[in-house]
Amino acid sequence: MRRTTGRNFLFVPGPTNIPDRVQRAMIVAMEDHRSSRFPDLSTSVLSDLKKVFKTDDGQAFIFPSSGTGAWEAALTNTLSPGDKVLASSFGQFSHLWIDMAQRLGFDVVVQEVEWGEGVPLEWTEEVLRADPKHEIKAVLACHNETATGVTSDIAGLRRVMDAAGHPALLCVDAVSSLASIDFRMDEWRVDLAVSGSQKGLMLPAGLGILAVSPKALEATKTAQSKRCYFDLADMIAANASGYFPYTPALPMLYGLREALDIIFEEGLEEIFSRHHYLAEGVRAAATEGWGLSLCAKEPKWYSDTVSAVMVPEGINGAHVIDVAFRRYNLALGAGLSKVAGKVFRIGHLGDLNELMLMGAIAGAEMAMLDVGAEVRPGSGVAAASNYWRKHDPVPKRRVSKEEQFYEAHSTGSVQG
Ligand SMILES: *Cc1c(COP(=O)(O)O)cnc(C)c1O
């Protein structure tokens, strides 16, 4: 029988844990979304979302959908049927965006990449160089492939697009990276950045979030794809005065307001550092502790938001996940598609700290032992503990001699 006492330990890489503050902020009575007060909320979240994408030039959009809706909005608003788009497939999510693009009638040039690697920069550059007529209208890239725990180099992708002198739109899936792994929309000149509410933004699923560059906004004017619910033109017209073209998901917007406050209180850079530090502890548990490999083939691909741990030979990852859930009330991420049964995933993004992750590591270890895996009891926890005790969540700020002097001689209310 499934255990139901105590907390459910939620370690799937989305939906993630919701901070109590966000949960409370969403308990609201319904109100008129056409009131004179409503634009205060909508304009504040739309403009603050831009800071999370690191864009001044772009515009943020919120749809009552999941991330998949924002994928569709990105494609249908900027492309015409038959348009050529370039994409690489290396996990379930990169695959699904390609599948959507094909079903929407675009001509997708696909590179199949081994699962465990990410966007192939050289191949992309070669294909773009071989397209002097600029028939390719967009390059799709999955920044963080949640199925394999692989992060791709979007700055590098921008470099090769520039090197090839190619004007295609750069469309990036940032669903499981936004607000957890550094994402720089303006600096990388990303044209369409897709996200959702239930990962780094620490909300329930229910908002599709999209940031659009001026160049992509220009492309919407000539794009011929059929669209209605996700039409940016309707959204732009309504958002201009702080409203939506249809009923917004009101409690989600209040939750988003609170989540953004929490994000800015911690600081984006501090959040990225914390995610890296927590991820390193999980990786130490998996590799040094249990002696297992990650699905990500090399450290350069390691994701700071999710790790896909390869189970030992002869063990079924699905059994580990099932035992973890039924016996220990721990939700681990399943192996999807090609890696079904071969991995379990530990999501380490959102509102998390070391000891919460210790629960996931200990539980995964117990479940592995229960199904007969030969891992040493306590080895994962010990390796993570060694890493976390020796490192700082946020690298210490370098303080100048002068600052040290003033801190030491401060007459303020500093207590020992
Ligand atoms: C979760 C996720 C999605 C899909 O988002 P939904 O909200 O489930 O529609 C897309 N891409 C990536 C990389 C994801 O992690």
XYZ file of C-alpha atoms and ligand atoms in Angstrom:
431
model
C 0.000 0.000 0.000
C 1.191 3.490 -0.748
C 2.375 5.469 2.263
C 0.566 8.749 2.671
C 1.790 10.108 6.000
C 4.255 12.990 6.003
C 5.136 15.060 3.008
C 5.323 13.740 -0.492
C 8.900 14.293 -1.625
C 8.446 15.808 -5.053
C 11.588 15.487 -7.149
C 10.274 15.279 -10.674
C 11.774 18.069 -12.802
C 8.461 19.849 -12.991
C 6.022 20.455 -11.523
C 8.410 21.570 -8.785
C 7.810 22.373 -5.127
C 5.675 25.456 -4.606
C 6.891 27.792 -1.854
C 4.297 28.288 0.889
C 4.272 32.015 0.142
C 3.300 31.344 -3.469
C 0.639 28.848 -2.443
C -0.901 31.365 -0.040
C -0.769 34.129 -2.635
C -2.925 32.014 -4.926
C -5.763 31.617 -2.424
C -7.798 34.544 -3.681
C -11.420 35.270 -4.371
C -12.193 35.714 -8.052
C -12.403 39.264 -9.238
C -13.285 41.200 -12.354
C -10.448 40.907 -14.857
C -11.771 44.006 -16.601
C -11.670 46.190 -13.486
C -9.636 49.383 -13.356
C -7.389 47.722 -10.760
C -6.469 44.617 -12.751
C -3.806 46.223 -15.004
C -1.609 46.901 -11.931
C -1.117 43.162 -11.542
C -0.797 42.243 -15.218
C 1.606 45.015 -16.180
C 3.820 44.337 -13.171
C 4.204 40.625 -13.896
C 4.693 41.171 -17.632
C 7.439 43.725 -17.108
C 9.152 41.736 -14.332
C 9.162 38.577 -16.451
C 11.405 40.448 -18.890
C 14.046 40.744 -16.161
C 13.969 36.974 -15.683
C 14.559 36.473 -19.431
C 17.208 39.245 -19.263
C 15.592 41.253 -22.004
C 14.977 44.985 -22.315
C 14.173 44.923 -26.005
C 11.807 41.952 -26.024
C 8.194 41.629 -24.960
C 6.826 39.009 -22.554
C 3.560 37.151 -23.062
C 1.476 34.970 -20.766
C -0.994 32.389 -22.058
C -3.308 30.257 -19.950
C -1.717 27.044 -21.219
C 1.265 24.874 -20.400
C 4.714 25.321 -21.938
C 3.571 23.369 -24.985
C 1.168 26.201 -25.808
C 4.046 28.678 -25.791
C 5.937 26.361 -28.202
C 2.967 26.589 -30.552
C 2.640 30.351 -30.115
C 6.317 30.800 -30.999
C 6.045 28.817 -34.234
C 2.646 29.842 -35.578
C 3.153 33.562 -35.001
C 6.439 33.829 -36.854
C 6.448 31.165 -39.592
C 4.429 30.278 -42.676
C 3.400 26.775 -43.778
C 6.251 25.048 -45.605
C 8.929 27.225 -44.033
C 12.183 25.443 -43.463
C 13.346 25.181 -39.852
C 16.466 23.600 -38.417
C 16.482 21.529 -35.237
C 18.362 18.805 -33.437
C 16.738 15.964 -31.519
C 18.450 14.530 -28.432
C 15.698 13.809 -25.931
C 11.943 13.666 -25.489
C 11.406 17.436 -25.301
C 13.565 18.453 -28.256
C 11.821 15.617 -30.123
C 8.331 16.815 -29.216
C 8.955 20.380 -30.380
C 10.170 19.023 -33.717
C 7.115 16.767 -33.905
C 4.890 19.797 -33.313
C 6.693 21.799 -35.997
C 6.157 18.970 -38.469
C 2.486 18.609 -37.570
C 2.015 22.357 -38.006
C 3.272 22.003 -41.573
C 6.838 23.262 -41.412
C 9.679 21.579 -43.260
C 11.974 20.545 -40.428
C 15.589 19.677 -41.167
C 16.381 17.362 -38.258
C 19.700 16.222 -36.923
C 19.401 13.132 -34.702
C 21.945 13.434 -31.916
C 22.829 10.751 -29.405
C 20.803 11.147 -26.204
C 23.177 12.547 -23.588
C 24.542 15.249 -25.857
C 23.048 18.595 -26.857
C 22.741 21.030 -29.745
C 25.498 20.198 -32.274
C 27.092 23.543 -33.084
C 29.317 22.425 -35.965
C 26.479 20.701 -37.797
C 24.272 23.744 -37.351
C 26.942 26.037 -38.737
C 27.550 23.757 -41.734
C 23.864 23.560 -42.630
C 23.430 27.315 -42.270
C 26.488 27.985 -44.444
C 25.028 25.692 -47.087
C 21.905 27.866 -47.239
C 23.029 31.060 -49.014
C 19.455 31.851 -50.104
C 18.354 31.861 -46.466
C 15.540 29.392 -46.960
C 15.874 28.333 -43.346
C 13.629 30.662 -41.393
C 14.236 29.468 -37.855
C 16.611 27.445 -35.700
C 14.957 25.591 -32.808
C 17.005 24.666 -29.772
C 16.165 23.067 -26.460
C 18.283 24.896 -23.885
C 17.832 22.286 -21.170
C 16.742 18.808 -22.299
C 14.792 17.663 -19.270
C 14.632 14.017 -20.386
C 18.404 13.508 -20.322
C 19.678 16.294 -18.029
C 21.608 18.032 -20.797
C 22.168 21.776 -21.119
C 23.148 23.197 -24.490
C 25.310 26.192 -25.252
C 22.940 28.858 -26.563
C 25.643 31.559 -26.589
C 27.652 29.182 -28.804
C 24.648 28.612 -31.052
C 24.306 32.362 -31.536
C 28.035 32.532 -32.362
C 27.765 29.910 -35.118
C 24.635 31.542 -36.561
C 26.535 34.829 -36.713
C 29.624 33.112 -38.137
C 27.446 31.698 -40.917
C 25.936 35.173 -41.402
C 22.487 33.610 -41.266
C 19.392 35.671 -40.397
C 17.131 32.793 -39.217
C 15.144 33.367 -36.056
C 16.661 31.773 -32.959
C 13.902 29.954 -31.046
C 14.842 28.511 -27.675
C 12.950 26.206 -25.350
C 13.820 27.553 -21.905
C 11.048 25.708 -20.062
C 13.328 23.901 -17.596
C 16.129 26.466 -17.547
C 14.441 29.829 -17.006
C 14.995 31.208 -13.497
C 17.359 28.339 -12.636
C 20.146 28.323 -15.258
C 21.536 31.553 -16.692
C 19.521 32.671 -19.709
C 20.397 35.884 -21.542
C 17.805 36.724 -24.158
C 19.212 40.061 -25.332
C 22.885 39.163 -25.115
C 22.357 35.916 -27.090
C 19.866 37.656 -29.361
C 17.267 34.951 -28.816
C 14.156 35.755 -30.868
C 11.615 33.497 -29.205
C 12.132 32.162 -25.702
C 9.562 29.649 -24.521
C 8.820 28.784 -20.919
C 6.168 27.567 -18.520
C 5.126 28.183 -14.943
C 5.799 24.842 -13.214
C 9.588 24.604 -13.274
C 11.978 27.355 -12.179
C 9.110 29.772 -11.613
C 7.836 27.500 -8.805
C 4.141 27.670 -9.729
C 1.591 25.037 -10.716
C 1.387 24.198 -14.402
C -1.005 26.493 -16.223
C 0.897 29.382 -17.749
C 2.664 29.273 -21.088
C 5.236 32.043 -21.067
C 6.916 33.505 -24.101
C 9.403 36.305 -24.679
C 9.644 37.747 -28.174
C 12.353 39.929 -29.725
C 11.586 42.964 -31.919
C 12.820 40.981 -34.929
C 10.380 38.142 -34.183
C 7.573 40.656 -33.577
C 8.291 42.019 -37.041
C 8.069 38.488 -38.457
C 4.555 38.083 -36.991
C 3.315 40.676 -39.484
C 4.008 38.462 -42.491
C 3.766 34.963 -40.987
C 0.931 33.097 -42.674
C 0.354 30.216 -40.251
C -3.201 29.937 -38.991
C -3.539 30.966 -35.374
C -6.278 32.232 -33.153
C -6.032 31.443 -29.436
C -2.270 32.025 -29.522
C -2.313 35.062 -31.825
C 0.212 37.569 -30.529
C -1.545 40.439 -32.287
C -4.644 39.974 -30.091
C -2.438 39.684 -27.026
C -0.449 42.815 -27.895
C -3.628 44.830 -28.439
C -5.171 43.757 -25.116
C -1.921 43.843 -23.079
C -1.312 47.442 -24.185
C -3.888 48.583 -21.635
C -3.115 45.823 -19.115
C -5.837 43.369 -20.128
C -6.046 39.988 -21.843
C -8.072 38.985 -24.913
C -9.764 36.268 -22.852
C -10.153 35.367 -19.180
C -6.732 35.172 -17.545
C -5.821 32.532 -14.942
C -6.160 34.977 -12.072
C -4.798 32.971 -9.106
C -1.813 31.981 -11.236
C -1.050 35.629 -11.890
C -1.108 36.354 -8.146
C 1.140 33.348 -7.632
C 3.478 34.586 -10.347
C 3.654 38.015 -8.683
C 4.758 36.356 -5.424
C 7.186 33.989 -7.193
C 8.838 36.928 -8.974
C 9.184 38.732 -5.621
C 10.865 35.647 -4.152
C 13.176 35.393 -7.191
C 14.279 39.028 -6.945
C 14.735 38.767 -3.171
C 17.217 35.919 -3.639
C 18.700 37.430 -6.814
C 18.934 35.753 -10.216
C 22.695 35.236 -10.069
C 22.418 33.759 -6.561
C 19.690 31.434 -7.837
C 21.943 30.199 -10.654
C 24.805 29.617 -8.181
C 22.541 27.740 -5.797
C 21.274 25.515 -8.588
C 24.824 24.719 -9.670
C 25.864 23.948 -6.105
C 22.840 21.723 -5.439
C 23.333 19.947 -8.776
C 26.988 19.261 -7.982
C 25.953 17.540 -4.750
C 23.449 15.338 -6.598
C 26.053 14.494 -9.238
C 28.550 13.594 -6.497
C 25.954 11.251 -4.961
C 25.292 9.528 -8.293
C 28.827 9.224 -9.615
C 31.179 9.154 -6.599
C 28.688 7.703 -4.117
C 26.766 5.121 -6.096
C 29.384 4.722 -8.825
C 26.736 5.225 -11.535
C 26.883 7.339 -14.674
C 24.709 10.182 -15.763
C 22.885 10.135 -19.067
C 24.700 13.407 -19.920
C 27.852 12.192 -21.634
C 30.337 14.851 -20.576
C 30.553 17.511 -17.872
C 30.012 20.236 -20.472
C 26.464 18.918 -20.948
C 25.607 18.580 -17.239
C 22.338 20.233 -16.345
C 22.032 22.201 -13.137
C 18.275 21.565 -12.968
C 17.895 17.820 -13.537
C 20.102 14.732 -13.447
C 19.203 11.525 -15.276
C 20.953 8.718 -13.401
C 21.653 5.503 -15.337
C 20.586 2.508 -13.226
C 22.991 -0.455 -12.944
C 22.840 -3.230 -15.541
C 20.008 -5.673 -14.793
C 17.945 -3.130 -12.837
C 14.790 -1.568 -14.222
C 14.650 2.184 -13.552
C 10.847 2.033 -13.566
C 10.945 -0.374 -10.586
C 13.199 1.998 -8.664
C 10.750 4.830 -9.305
C 7.749 2.705 -8.368
C 9.255 1.501 -5.079
C 10.427 5.031 -4.238
C 6.878 6.274 -4.686
C 4.898 3.505 -3.019
C 7.221 2.761 -0.143
C 8.941 6.086 0.574
C 6.519 8.693 -0.777
C 9.250 10.012 -3.074
C 8.453 11.066 -6.642
C 11.428 10.636 -8.989
C 11.303 11.510 -12.686
C 10.684 8.619 -15.076
C 12.872 7.606 -17.987
C 11.087 8.805 -21.118
C 10.976 7.082 -24.494
C 14.465 5.842 -25.498
C 15.742 5.844 -21.915
C 12.615 4.306 -20.327
C 13.765 1.803 -17.691
C 17.375 2.882 -18.063
C 17.323 6.009 -15.919
C 15.544 7.714 -13.098
C 15.679 11.476 -12.887
C 16.161 13.731 -9.899
C 14.821 17.212 -10.482
C 16.879 19.766 -8.591
C 15.239 23.007 -9.566
C 13.072 25.574 -7.907
C 12.480 26.024 -4.204
C 15.077 23.588 -2.837
C 17.897 23.227 -0.373
C 20.479 20.603 0.562
C 18.427 18.671 3.062
C 15.391 18.410 0.817
C 17.696 16.897 -1.790
C 19.147 14.579 0.858
C 15.633 13.111 1.069
C 15.653 12.407 -2.655
C 19.154 10.944 -2.580
C 18.459 8.754 0.461
C 15.114 7.618 -0.962
C 16.514 6.802 -4.390
C 19.297 4.853 -2.711
C 16.876 2.866 -0.521
C 14.653 2.106 -3.508
C 17.656 0.960 -5.555
C 18.725 -1.357 -2.712
C 15.156 -2.678 -2.424
C 15.127 -3.752 -6.074
C 18.535 -5.412 -5.766
C 20.960 -2.786 -7.029
C 24.452 -3.108 -5.600
C 25.021 0.329 -4.222
C 26.637 0.861 -0.819
C 24.070 2.035 1.765
C 24.750 5.650 2.678
C 27.216 6.200 -0.156
C 25.101 8.726 -2.061
C 24.283 10.740 1.038
C 27.948 10.714 2.112
C 29.190 11.969 -1.247
C 26.602 14.771 -1.364
C 27.352 15.696 2.238
C 31.080 15.907 1.477
C 30.431 18.177 -1.468
C 27.964 20.498 0.224
C 29.947 20.852 3.440
C 33.041 21.901 1.504
C 31.403 24.405 -0.823
C 29.390 27.597 -0.522
C 25.967 27.854 -2.153
C 26.966 31.245 -3.498
C 30.697 31.777 -4.085
C 31.937 34.320 -1.550
C 32.035 37.860 -2.863
C 35.589 39.155 -3.172
C 35.873 42.056 -0.732
C 38.392 44.800 -1.198
C 40.813 45.743 1.592
C 38.889 48.964 2.101
C 35.576 47.189 2.464
C 37.153 44.751 4.927
C 38.361 47.713 6.987
C 34.943 49.311 7.053
C 33.221 46.036 7.849
C 35.637 45.375 10.732
C 35.236 48.888 12.137
C 31.579 49.300 11.434
C 29.724 50.979 14.300
C 26.404 49.668 13.026
C 24.228 47.135 14.782
C 26.496 44.203 13.956
C 26.224 41.464 16.556
C 28.942 38.819 16.993
C 8.345 20.608 -19.175
C 8.955 20.911 -20.487
C 8.184 21.216 -21.622
C 6.706 21.052 -21.691
O 6.022 21.865 -20.908
P 4.492 21.564 -20.550
O 4.274 22.643 -19.569
O 4.420 20.188 -19.973
O 3.683 21.716 -21.762
C 8.848 21.579 -22.770
N 10.174 21.606 -22.840
C 10.942 21.280 -21.794
C 12.422 21.313 -21.938
C 10.360 20.919 -20.589
O 11.117 20.586 -19.544
